[in-house]
Amino acid sequence: MRMSVLNHVRNSSPHSKLILLLTASGGLVAYSESKADHVAHTAKSPQIDAQKKTLVVLGTGWAGISLLKNLDTSQYNVQVVSPRNYFAFTPLLPSVTCGTVEARSIVEPIRKIVSKKNKDIHFVEAECIKIDAANKKVICRASHDLNMEGNVEFYLNYDILVIGLGAQSNTFNTPGVIEHCHFLKEIEDAQKIRRSIIDCFEKASLPSLSEVEQKTALHFLIVGGGPTGVEFAAELHDFVSEDIVKLYPKLKDHVKISLIQSGDHILNTFDDRISSFAERKFQRDGIEVKTGSRVLSVSDNTVSVKDQKNEVISSLPYGMVVWSTGIGPRPVVTDFMSQIGQKHRRILATDEWLRVEGCYDVYAIGDCASIHQRKVMEDISAIFDVADKDKSGTLTVKELEDVLEDIYERYPQVELYLKSKHFVDVVQLLNDSKGDDPKEIREVDIEGFKAALSHVDSQMKSLPATAQVAAQQGEYLAKCFNHMRECEDHPEGPLRFTGSGRHRFRPFRYKHFGQFAPLGGEQTAAELPGDWVSVGYSSQWLWYSVYASKQGLESHMRQLGR
């Protein structure tokens, strides 16, 4: 059975490169990379129920899979489009680069996942190349050659579209990065890095190379001091010191690992205690950390780096470079942003309900989008008018307290501001706005109300592009879709301060479970809610377990070994 499938895929096109992944459950995932020119065709649509809305989901990352797992698919005609037919447990990608974890242990076939939904989901392995918002359709390109005629293009109509396409590595238009650097976003990236590491050692073993050339071949540069770059540096150090030295003992002293970071510290999104600990550990391990440095260009054998403090530019020879400096939108998302008037934004903007601004039936989740939280001061007059029920021109404390929960829900920055100032209630906020006036406020006019809330919007922050954010967004959106019909008649959201009635749903709220960074040598730094910072051996497995339980990958975790 398995061999017949392989033969069918292998013989379908002589111009396709066949890639196989063996999953942890023993299943086989096969897909091909085509190099042939494409020919446009129209594909047949699956049988759909005319009584149901068609929901198209683009992407099968953390956000998309979380949505599909929690969605009541019986309510929709669900069509999923993704260029890869598996879900990857991306937090473990750095471990795949050095063989600490095998790729087959961190993938799950999409068809296996959707089969648990009673076949209510139609999956297509293809790449979305254009979103036509005006005509409510997505144009896709098949991932495989068909009958040697090239990649087939087809389109899917939608009533509701969910964009979960993730993001790509941001090169900041630095010359030479795309041509000469490795990235670490996909399974294929990790496997390519693993092969390149060995190639560097094999090259350094050639008898014709001088000692200088050997050191160049074994100089590994990591650009970017975030969690991915730091974890890869730690994994590479352990791989070299524990495994590689046994195979290439004469090259041990020639190996050098350098981490280049433009900011003042690595892991700058973590607590300062973790950043300091990581830098000290890397120093002890012999990993060079160059902070305050910016890469200007990359050639086939050198990296040009500028020290931002003294403006000195240096040239660093290397054997391999891994680029991990952040993310940016994919071309299809950039094109979509231009269509809907967001071309000047850095990333696709959604409202607090994850709906793309300017597109009523289009939602975006995960790394491809960012929530544009509405400011309190934009609606301050409308909020005052709604709260002033007796239209007296002033708000009593009672009137304000009556709408306070709705304010907190619609503008979470208000509650965050109260907590940051250690205020127990809004009365303290009103009193604080009066400065040294000893009189306790029981009423406030519009100007006093504006003064009290004038600094609240300073608490607004963008959510990090992490797996846990994406997973929570997918789960939230699924719940909204599951209760779409009843919430039309019985809305459960906060008051519409700039309109009438209530919003259909409560806005998305992210719950932070903390973050962690493996630092090598089985040591992990974890930052958990409640200002709890932990460094040790147990933190790593604790956090892996949290991720696994959230995504239902417990079976994979039993197969992971260090």
GROMACS .gro file of C-alpha atoms in nm, residues 44-492:
model
  449
   44LYS     CA    1  -1.315   2.133  -0.976
   45SER     CA    2  -1.466   2.248  -0.649
   46PRO     CA    3  -1.560   1.990  -0.385
   47GLN     CA    4  -1.924   1.912  -0.321
   48ILE     CA    5  -2.063   2.187  -0.101
   49ASP     CA    6  -2.382   2.239   0.094
   50ALA     CA    7  -2.556   2.544  -0.049
   51GLN     CA    8  -2.718   2.606   0.291
   52LYS     CA    9  -2.379   2.661   0.456
   53LYS     CA   10  -2.128   2.938   0.420
   54THR     CA   11  -1.794   2.847   0.264
   55LEU     CA   12  -1.503   2.905   0.498
   56VAL     CA   13  -1.158   2.907   0.337
   57VAL     CA   14  -0.855   2.878   0.563
   58LEU     CA   15  -0.512   2.970   0.426
   59GLY     CA   16  -0.225   2.809   0.614
   60THR     CA   17  -0.171   2.515   0.848
   61GLY     CA   18   0.059   2.661   1.109
   62TRP     CA   19  -0.017   2.708   1.477
   63ALA     CA   20  -0.303   2.949   1.413
   64GLY     CA   21  -0.469   2.754   1.133
   65ILE     CA   22  -0.446   2.416   1.304
   66SER     CA   23  -0.578   2.556   1.632
   67LEU     CA   24  -0.874   2.701   1.441
   68LEU     CA   25  -0.950   2.373   1.265
   69LYS     CA   26  -0.923   2.165   1.581
   70ASN     CA   27  -1.174   2.380   1.766
   71LEU     CA   28  -1.410   2.463   1.480
   72ASP     CA   29  -1.757   2.309   1.452
   73THR     CA   30  -1.706   2.211   1.089
   74SER     CA   31  -2.065   2.093   1.051
   75GLN     CA   32  -2.171   2.457   1.024
   76TYR     CA   33  -1.948   2.545   0.727
   77ASN     CA   34  -1.810   2.419   0.400
   78VAL     CA   35  -1.446   2.422   0.514
   79GLN     CA   36  -1.165   2.434   0.259
   80VAL     CA   37  -0.802   2.448   0.369
   81VAL     CA   38  -0.516   2.554   0.143
   82SER     CA   39  -0.152   2.512   0.238
   83PRO     CA   40   0.172   2.445   0.046
   84ARG     CA   41   0.273   2.184   0.304
   85ASN     CA   42   0.068   1.882   0.401
   86TYR     CA   43   0.188   1.865   0.759
   87PHE     CA   44   0.189   2.070   1.077
   88ALA     CA   45   0.533   2.140   1.225
   89PHE     CA   46   0.607   2.191   1.593
   90THR     CA   47   0.819   2.499   1.521
   91PRO     CA   48   0.958   2.565   1.873
   92LEU     CA   49   1.178   2.259   1.823
   93LEU     CA   50   1.319   2.356   1.483
   94PRO     CA   51   1.656   2.466   1.628
   95SER     CA   52   1.689   2.120   1.781
   96VAL     CA   53   1.634   1.960   1.440
   97THR     CA   54   1.933   2.149   1.295
   98CYS     CA   55   2.176   1.948   1.505
   99GLY     CA   56   1.993   1.617   1.529
  100THR     CA   57   1.891   1.659   1.892
  101VAL     CA   58   1.536   1.603   1.767
  102GLU     CA   59   1.449   1.427   1.443
  103ALA     CA   60   1.221   1.602   1.195
  104ARG     CA   61   0.977   1.310   1.194
  105SER     CA   62   0.914   1.369   1.566
  106ILE     CA   63   0.778   1.719   1.521
  107VAL     CA   64   0.544   1.683   1.224
  108GLU     CA   65   0.184   1.570   1.200
  109PRO     CA   66   0.006   1.505   0.866
  110ILE     CA   67  -0.271   1.755   0.798
  111ARG     CA   68  -0.496   1.485   0.657
  112LYS     CA   69  -0.464   1.290   0.979
  113ILE     CA   70  -0.563   1.599   1.177
  114VAL     CA   71  -0.862   1.685   0.958
  115SER     CA   72  -0.977   1.321   0.944
  116LYS     CA   73  -1.077   1.357   1.308
  117LYS     CA   74  -1.338   1.613   1.200
  118ASN     CA   75  -1.549   1.346   1.021
  119LYS     CA   76  -1.421   1.452   0.679
  120ASP     CA   77  -1.597   1.788   0.699
  121ILE     CA   78  -1.275   1.960   0.589
  122HIS     CA   79  -1.146   1.960   0.231
  123PHE     CA   80  -0.767   2.001   0.220
  124VAL     CA   81  -0.572   2.114  -0.087
  125GLU     CA   82  -0.194   2.112  -0.100
  126ALA     CA   83  -0.131   2.434  -0.289
  127GLU     CA   84   0.007   2.784  -0.245
  128CYS     CA   85  -0.218   3.088  -0.236
  129ILE     CA   86  -0.067   3.338  -0.479
  130LYS     CA   87  -0.335   3.607  -0.468
  131ILE     CA   88  -0.631   3.712  -0.255
  132ASP     CA   89  -0.904   3.882  -0.458
  133ALA     CA   90  -1.103   4.057  -0.185
  134ALA     CA   91  -1.328   4.244  -0.429
  135ASN     CA   92  -1.460   3.920  -0.580
  136LYS     CA   93  -1.424   3.710  -0.262
  137LYS     CA   94  -1.195   3.446  -0.408
  138VAL     CA   95  -0.839   3.320  -0.360
  139ILE     CA   96  -0.616   3.219  -0.650
  140CYS     CA   97  -0.394   2.919  -0.576
  141ARG     CA   98  -0.116   2.727  -0.746
  142ALA     CA   99  -0.085   2.354  -0.702
  143SER     CA  100   0.231   2.233  -0.533
  144HIS     CA  101   0.282   1.952  -0.785
  145ASP     CA  102   0.336   1.919  -1.158
  146LEU     CA  103   0.043   1.756  -1.333
  147ASN     CA  104   0.106   1.558  -1.656
  148MET     CA  105   0.422   1.760  -1.719
  149GLU     CA  106   0.210   2.065  -1.804
  150GLY     CA  107   0.337   2.272  -1.517
  151ASN     CA  108   0.180   2.402  -1.197
  152VAL     CA  109  -0.197   2.424  -1.219
  153GLU     CA  110  -0.362   2.744  -1.100
  154PHE     CA  111  -0.716   2.745  -0.969
  155TYR     CA  112  -0.938   2.963  -0.756
  156LEU     CA  113  -1.169   2.908  -0.461
  157ASN     CA  114  -1.467   3.123  -0.375
  158TYR     CA  115  -1.532   3.207  -0.013
  159ASP     CA  116  -1.795   3.359   0.209
  160ILE     CA  117  -1.550   3.385   0.500
  161LEU     CA  118  -1.173   3.387   0.461
  162VAL     CA  119  -0.916   3.323   0.734
  163ILE     CA  120  -0.558   3.419   0.650
  164GLY     CA  121  -0.309   3.222   0.856
  165LEU     CA  122  -0.012   3.227   0.618
  166GLY     CA  123   0.250   3.308   0.879
  167ALA     CA  124   0.545   3.526   0.787
  168GLN     CA  125   0.883   3.505   0.621
  169SER     CA  126   1.225   3.603   0.748
  170ASN     CA  127   1.288   3.976   0.730
  171THR     CA  128   1.613   4.058   0.554
  172PHE     CA  129   1.562   4.436   0.586
  173ASN     CA  130   1.680   4.447   0.221
  174THR     CA  131   2.034   4.372   0.335
  175PRO     CA  132   2.243   4.289   0.024
  176GLY     CA  133   2.344   3.925  -0.011
  177VAL     CA  134   2.126   3.780   0.264
  178ILE     CA  135   1.886   3.586   0.041
  179GLU     CA  136   2.171   3.451  -0.172
  180HIS     CA  137   2.412   3.345   0.102
  181CYS     CA  138   2.228   3.297   0.434
  182HIS     CA  139   2.029   3.014   0.586
  183PHE     CA  140   1.691   3.081   0.746
  184LEU     CA  141   1.512   2.883   1.014
  185LYS     CA  142   1.137   2.891   0.953
  186GLU     CA  143   1.053   2.550   0.808
  187ILE     CA  144   1.148   2.183   0.845
  188GLU     CA  145   1.338   2.205   0.517
  189ASP     CA  146   1.542   2.497   0.655
  190ALA     CA  147   1.648   2.297   0.960
  191GLN     CA  148   1.747   1.996   0.750
  192LYS     CA  149   1.945   2.215   0.511
  193ILE     CA  150   2.132   2.375   0.801
  194ARG     CA  151   2.214   2.031   0.940
  195ARG     CA  152   2.367   1.925   0.608
  196SER     CA  153   2.559   2.252   0.580
  197ILE     CA  154   2.715   2.211   0.926
  198ILE     CA  155   2.858   1.875   0.822
  199ASP     CA  156   2.968   2.017   0.488
  200CYS     CA  157   3.167   2.286   0.671
  201PHE     CA  158   3.355   2.021   0.870
  202GLU     CA  159   3.417   1.808   0.562
  203LYS     CA  160   3.551   2.112   0.378
  204ALA     CA  161   3.779   2.197   0.671
  205SER     CA  162   3.911   1.840   0.659
  206LEU     CA  163   4.048   1.878   0.306
  207PRO     CA  164   4.429   1.847   0.310
  208SER     CA  165   4.472   2.139   0.070
  209LEU     CA  166   4.331   2.396   0.317
  210SER     CA  167   4.553   2.614   0.531
  211GLU     CA  168   4.482   2.666   0.901
  212VAL     CA  169   4.334   3.009   0.825
  213GLU     CA  170   4.104   2.856   0.566
  214GLN     CA  171   4.003   2.585   0.810
  215LYS     CA  172   3.908   2.842   1.072
  216THR     CA  173   3.706   3.034   0.814
  217ALA     CA  174   3.518   2.719   0.712
  218LEU     CA  175   3.437   2.650   1.078
  219HIS     CA  176   3.325   3.001   1.169
  220PHE     CA  177   2.949   2.983   1.224
  221LEU     CA  178   2.770   3.319   1.231
  222ILE     CA  179   2.421   3.367   1.370
  223VAL     CA  180   2.259   3.703   1.295
  224GLY     CA  181   1.984   3.786   1.544
  225GLY     CA  182   1.984   3.751   1.922
  226GLY     CA  183   1.620   3.656   1.969
  227PRO     CA  184   1.496   3.318   2.099
  228THR     CA  185   1.553   3.134   1.769
  229GLY     CA  186   1.906   3.264   1.715
  230VAL     CA  187   2.006   3.206   2.077
  231GLU     CA  188   1.865   2.854   2.084
  232PHE     CA  189   2.037   2.762   1.759
  233ALA     CA  190   2.370   2.894   1.890
  234ALA     CA  191   2.327   2.684   2.205
  235GLU     CA  192   2.229   2.372   2.007
  236LEU     CA  193   2.524   2.417   1.772
  237HIS     CA  194   2.766   2.455   2.063
  238ASP     CA  195   2.640   2.135   2.225
  239PHE     CA  196   2.648   1.951   1.893
  240VAL     CA  197   3.008   2.049   1.830
  241SER     CA  198   3.135   1.985   2.183
  242GLU     CA  199   2.951   1.656   2.238
  243ASP     CA  200   2.930   1.491   1.896
  244ILE     CA  201   3.134   1.659   1.623
  245VAL     CA  202   3.462   1.652   1.818
  246LYS     CA  203   3.443   1.272   1.821
  247LEU     CA  204   3.429   1.263   1.441
  248TYR     CA  205   3.670   1.552   1.371
  249PRO     CA  206   3.900   1.566   1.677
  250LYS     CA  207   4.172   1.763   1.497
  251LEU     CA  208   3.934   2.046   1.412
  252LYS     CA  209   3.805   2.112   1.762
  253ASP     CA  210   4.018   2.421   1.825
  254HIS     CA  211   3.929   2.577   1.491
  255VAL     CA  212   3.555   2.603   1.558
  256LYS     CA  213   3.409   2.945   1.638
  257ILE     CA  214   3.047   3.045   1.696
  258SER     CA  215   2.954   3.415   1.680
  259LEU     CA  216   2.618   3.573   1.756
  260ILE     CA  217   2.551   3.920   1.610
  261GLN     CA  218   2.280   4.131   1.771
  262SER     CA  219   2.182   4.487   1.677
  263GLY     CA  220   2.042   4.562   2.024
  264ASP     CA  221   2.232   4.608   2.348
  265HIS     CA  222   2.146   4.259   2.475
  266ILE     CA  223   2.040   3.922   2.343
  267LEU     CA  224   1.693   3.795   2.437
  268ASN     CA  225   1.585   4.156   2.485
  269THR     CA  226   1.217   4.058   2.504
  270PHE     CA  227   1.292   3.859   2.821
  271ASP     CA  228   1.352   3.974   3.174
  272ASP     CA  229   1.691   4.147   3.217
  273ARG     CA  230   1.798   3.868   3.453
  274ILE     CA  231   1.759   3.611   3.177
  275SER     CA  232   1.943   3.822   2.920
  276SER     CA  233   2.236   3.868   3.157
  277PHE     CA  234   2.245   3.500   3.248
  278ALA     CA  235   2.240   3.397   2.880
  279GLU     CA  236   2.526   3.633   2.794
  280ARG     CA  237   2.737   3.508   3.084
  281LYS     CA  238   2.675   3.145   2.992
  282PHE     CA  239   2.764   3.204   2.628
  283GLN     CA  240   3.083   3.374   2.738
  284ARG     CA  241   3.175   3.071   2.950
  285ASP     CA  242   3.095   2.840   2.658
  286GLY     CA  243   3.316   3.039   2.421
  287ILE     CA  244   3.032   3.171   2.207
  288GLU     CA  245   3.119   3.524   2.095
  289VAL     CA  246   2.832   3.770   2.140
  290LYS     CA  247   2.862   4.092   1.940
  291THR     CA  248   2.587   4.329   2.060
  292GLY     CA  249   2.523   4.673   1.915
  293SER     CA  250   2.629   4.547   1.574
  294ARG     CA  251   2.443   4.569   1.245
  295VAL     CA  252   2.506   4.362   0.934
  296LEU     CA  253   2.552   4.582   0.628
  297SER     CA  254   2.597   4.314   0.362
  298VAL     CA  255   2.678   3.947   0.307
  299SER     CA  256   2.904   3.810   0.036
  300ASP     CA  257   2.984   3.448  -0.047
  301ASN     CA  258   3.257   3.433   0.220
  302THR     CA  259   3.239   3.745   0.439
  303VAL     CA  260   2.988   3.947   0.641
  304SER     CA  261   3.026   4.324   0.669
  305VAL     CA  262   2.936   4.438   1.023
  306LYS     CA  263   2.910   4.789   1.164
  307ASP     CA  264   2.964   4.860   1.532
  308GLN     CA  265   2.690   5.112   1.605
  309LYS     CA  266   2.874   5.274   1.895
  310ASN     CA  267   3.205   5.362   1.734
  311GLU     CA  268   3.088   5.342   1.367
  312VAL     CA  269   3.369   5.096   1.287
  313ILE     CA  270   3.299   4.858   0.997
  314SER     CA  271   3.465   4.516   1.000
  315SER     CA  272   3.461   4.217   0.766
  316LEU     CA  273   3.405   3.873   0.918
  317PRO     CA  274   3.494   3.562   0.716
  318TYR     CA  275   3.256   3.271   0.769
  319GLY     CA  276   3.172   2.916   0.676
  320MET     CA  277   2.797   2.939   0.737
  321VAL     CA  278   2.551   3.216   0.826
  322VAL     CA  279   2.208   3.168   0.981
  323TRP     CA  280   1.981   3.474   0.954
  324SER     CA  281   1.725   3.512   1.233
  325THR     CA  282   1.648   3.881   1.273
  326GLY     CA  283   1.271   3.894   1.270
  327ILE     CA  284   0.980   3.845   1.035
  328GLY     CA  285   0.797   4.029   0.760
  329PRO     CA  286   0.483   3.970   0.551
  330ARG     CA  287   0.480   3.723   0.264
  331PRO     CA  288   0.437   3.866  -0.089
  332VAL     CA  289   0.075   3.748  -0.117
  333VAL     CA  290  -0.010   3.933   0.207
  334THR     CA  291   0.176   4.245   0.093
  335ASP     CA  292  -0.024   4.245  -0.229
  336PHE     CA  293  -0.348   4.201  -0.034
  337MET     CA  294  -0.257   4.492   0.192
  338SER     CA  295  -0.214   4.713  -0.115
  339GLN     CA  296  -0.561   4.615  -0.237
  340ILE     CA  297  -0.733   4.715   0.086
  341GLY     CA  298  -0.549   5.039   0.161
  342GLN     CA  299  -0.290   4.906   0.406
  343LYS     CA  300   0.016   4.927   0.180
  344HIS     CA  301   0.191   5.173   0.412
  345ARG     CA  302   0.163   4.943   0.712
  346ARG     CA  303   0.441   4.710   0.823
  347ILE     CA  304   0.204   4.418   0.874
  348LEU     CA  305  -0.160   4.332   0.807
  349ALA     CA  306  -0.385   4.506   1.059
  350THR     CA  307  -0.693   4.353   1.219
  351ASP     CA  308  -0.939   4.480   1.476
  352GLU     CA  309  -0.974   4.331   1.823
  353TRP     CA  310  -1.197   4.056   1.680
  354LEU     CA  311  -0.920   3.948   1.440
  355ARG     CA  312  -1.114   4.082   1.142
  356VAL     CA  313  -0.902   4.253   0.877
  357GLU     CA  314  -0.964   4.627   0.883
  358GLY     CA  315  -1.164   4.720   0.578
  359CYS     CA  316  -1.279   4.363   0.498
  360TYR     CA  317  -1.592   4.248   0.676
  361ASP     CA  318  -1.561   3.874   0.600
  362VAL     CA  319  -1.182   3.837   0.609
  363TYR     CA  320  -0.993   3.744   0.926
  364ALA     CA  321  -0.620   3.713   0.987
  365ILE     CA  322  -0.446   3.518   1.264
  366GLY     CA  323  -0.090   3.433   1.362
  367ASP     CA  324   0.233   3.596   1.247
  368CYS     CA  325   0.087   3.745   0.928
  369ALA     CA  326  -0.118   4.005   1.117
  370SER     CA  327  -0.122   4.236   1.415
  371ILE     CA  328  -0.417   4.361   1.620
  372HIS     CA  329  -0.477   4.735   1.585
  373GLN     CA  330  -0.614   4.813   1.930
  374ARG     CA  331  -0.843   5.114   1.922
  375LYS     CA  332  -0.736   5.404   2.144
  376VAL     CA  333  -0.953   5.526   2.428
  377MET     CA  334  -0.889   5.889   2.336
  378GLU     CA  335  -1.034   5.831   1.989
  379ASP     CA  336  -1.370   5.746   2.148
  380ILE     CA  337  -1.350   5.946   2.468
  381SER     CA  338  -1.648   6.172   2.385
  382ALA     CA  339  -1.863   5.877   2.277
  383ILE     CA  340  -1.777   5.686   2.596
  384PHE     CA  341  -1.871   5.989   2.804
  385ASP     CA  342  -2.205   6.028   2.624
  386VAL     CA  343  -2.299   5.662   2.674
  387ALA     CA  344  -2.202   5.671   3.042
  388ASP     CA  345  -2.388   6.000   3.106
  389LYS     CA  346  -2.731   5.840   3.121
  390ASP     CA  347  -2.911   6.140   3.269
  391LYS     CA  348  -2.740   6.375   3.021
  392SER     CA  349  -2.638   6.608   3.302
  393GLY     CA  350  -2.303   6.689   3.145
  394THR     CA  351  -2.116   6.521   3.429
  395LEU     CA  352  -2.045   6.161   3.522
  396THR     CA  353  -2.108   6.034   3.871
  397VAL     CA  354  -1.896   5.750   4.003
  398LYS     CA  355  -2.204   5.528   3.983
  399GLU     CA  356  -2.258   5.610   3.615
  400LEU     CA  357  -1.896   5.537   3.539
  401GLU     CA  358  -1.898   5.210   3.732
  402ASP     CA  359  -2.205   5.097   3.533
  403VAL     CA  360  -2.004   5.094   3.210
  404LEU     CA  361  -1.663   5.016   3.355
  405GLU     CA  362  -1.666   4.645   3.264
  406ASP     CA  363  -1.755   4.733   2.906
  407ILE     CA  364  -1.472   4.986   2.900
  408TYR     CA  365  -1.226   4.728   3.035
  409GLU     CA  366  -1.336   4.475   2.774
  410ARG     CA  367  -1.333   4.713   2.478
  411TYR     CA  368  -1.019   4.902   2.585
  412PRO     CA  369  -0.802   4.664   2.791
  413GLN     CA  370  -0.535   4.932   2.824
  414VAL     CA  371  -0.756   5.104   3.083
  415GLU     CA  372  -0.737   4.811   3.322
  416LEU     CA  373  -0.367   4.768   3.253
  417TYR     CA  374  -0.309   5.133   3.334
  418LEU     CA  375  -0.494   5.102   3.665
  419LYS     CA  376  -0.280   4.803   3.757
  420SER     CA  377   0.042   4.978   3.657
  421LYS     CA  378  -0.050   5.270   3.885
  422HIS     CA  379  -0.165   5.033   4.161
  423PHE     CA  380  -0.511   5.188   4.161
  424VAL     CA  381  -0.786   4.979   4.318
  425ASP     CA  382  -1.069   5.146   4.125
  426VAL     CA  383  -1.147   5.421   3.879
  427VAL     CA  384  -1.216   5.672   4.159
  428GLN     CA  385  -0.845   5.670   4.239
  429LEU     CA  386  -0.775   5.735   3.871
  430LEU     CA  387  -1.006   6.037   3.871
  431ASN     CA  388  -0.855   6.170   4.192
  432ASP     CA  389  -0.504   6.122   4.057
  433SER     CA  390  -0.583   6.344   3.759
  434LYS     CA  391  -0.651   6.636   3.999
  435GLY     CA  392  -0.296   6.629   4.132
  436ASP     CA  393  -0.263   6.786   4.478
  437ASP     CA  394  -0.632   6.874   4.511
  438PRO     CA  395  -0.734   6.704   4.840
  439LYS     CA  396  -1.105   6.699   4.749
  440GLU     CA  397  -1.227   6.354   4.651
  441ILE     CA  398  -1.400   6.355   4.315
  442ARG     CA  399  -1.756   6.223   4.302
  443GLU     CA  400  -1.844   6.378   3.965
  444VAL     CA  401  -1.641   6.463   3.658
  445ASP     CA  402  -1.712   6.664   3.341
  446ILE     CA  403  -1.585   6.579   2.993
  447GLU     CA  404  -1.259   6.771   3.034
  448GLY     CA  405  -1.186   6.602   3.366
  449PHE     CA  406  -1.271   6.266   3.211
  450LYS     CA  407  -1.027   6.330   2.927
  451ALA     CA  408  -0.757   6.435   3.171
  452ALA     CA  409  -0.801   6.121   3.380
  453LEU     CA  410  -0.767   5.888   3.077
  454SER     CA  411  -0.513   6.091   2.880
  455HIS     CA  412  -0.221   5.855   2.956
  456VAL     CA  413  -0.411   5.526   2.936
  457ASP     CA  414  -0.324   5.451   2.573
  458SER     CA  415   0.046   5.439   2.662
  459GLN     CA  416  -0.018   5.084   2.787
  460MET     CA  417  -0.097   4.952   2.439
  461LYS     CA  418   0.156   4.699   2.311
  462SER     CA  419   0.170   4.468   2.010
  463LEU     CA  420   0.149   4.097   2.076
  464PRO     CA  421   0.467   3.895   2.011
  465ALA     CA  422   0.485   3.671   1.704
  466THR     CA  423   0.490   3.345   1.899
  467ALA     CA  424   0.328   3.004   1.871
  468GLN     CA  425   0.117   3.054   2.181
  469VAL     CA  426  -0.031   3.380   2.050
  470ALA     CA  427  -0.118   3.215   1.718
  471ALA     CA  428  -0.270   2.909   1.886
  472GLN     CA  429  -0.487   3.121   2.115
  473GLN     CA  430  -0.607   3.331   1.823
  474GLY     CA  431  -0.708   3.022   1.628
  475GLU     CA  432  -0.899   2.883   1.924
  476TYR     CA  433  -1.071   3.217   1.986
  477LEU     CA  434  -1.178   3.257   1.624
  478ALA     CA  435  -1.317   2.902   1.617
  479LYS     CA  436  -1.537   2.981   1.917
  480CYS     CA  437  -1.663   3.295   1.744
  481PHE     CA  438  -1.750   3.102   1.429
  482ASN     CA  439  -1.916   2.825   1.632
  483HIS     CA  440  -2.153   3.079   1.796
  484MET     CA  441  -2.191   3.313   1.499
  485ARG     CA  442  -2.563   3.255   1.452
  486GLU     CA  443  -2.675   3.288   1.814
  487CYS     CA  444  -2.454   3.591   1.872
  488GLU     CA  445  -2.620   3.770   1.582
  489ASP     CA  446  -2.943   3.771   1.784
  490HIS     CA  447  -2.790   3.766   2.131
  491PRO     CA  448  -2.456   3.952   2.121
  492GLU     CA  449  -2.220   3.880   2.407
   0.00000   0.00000   0.00000
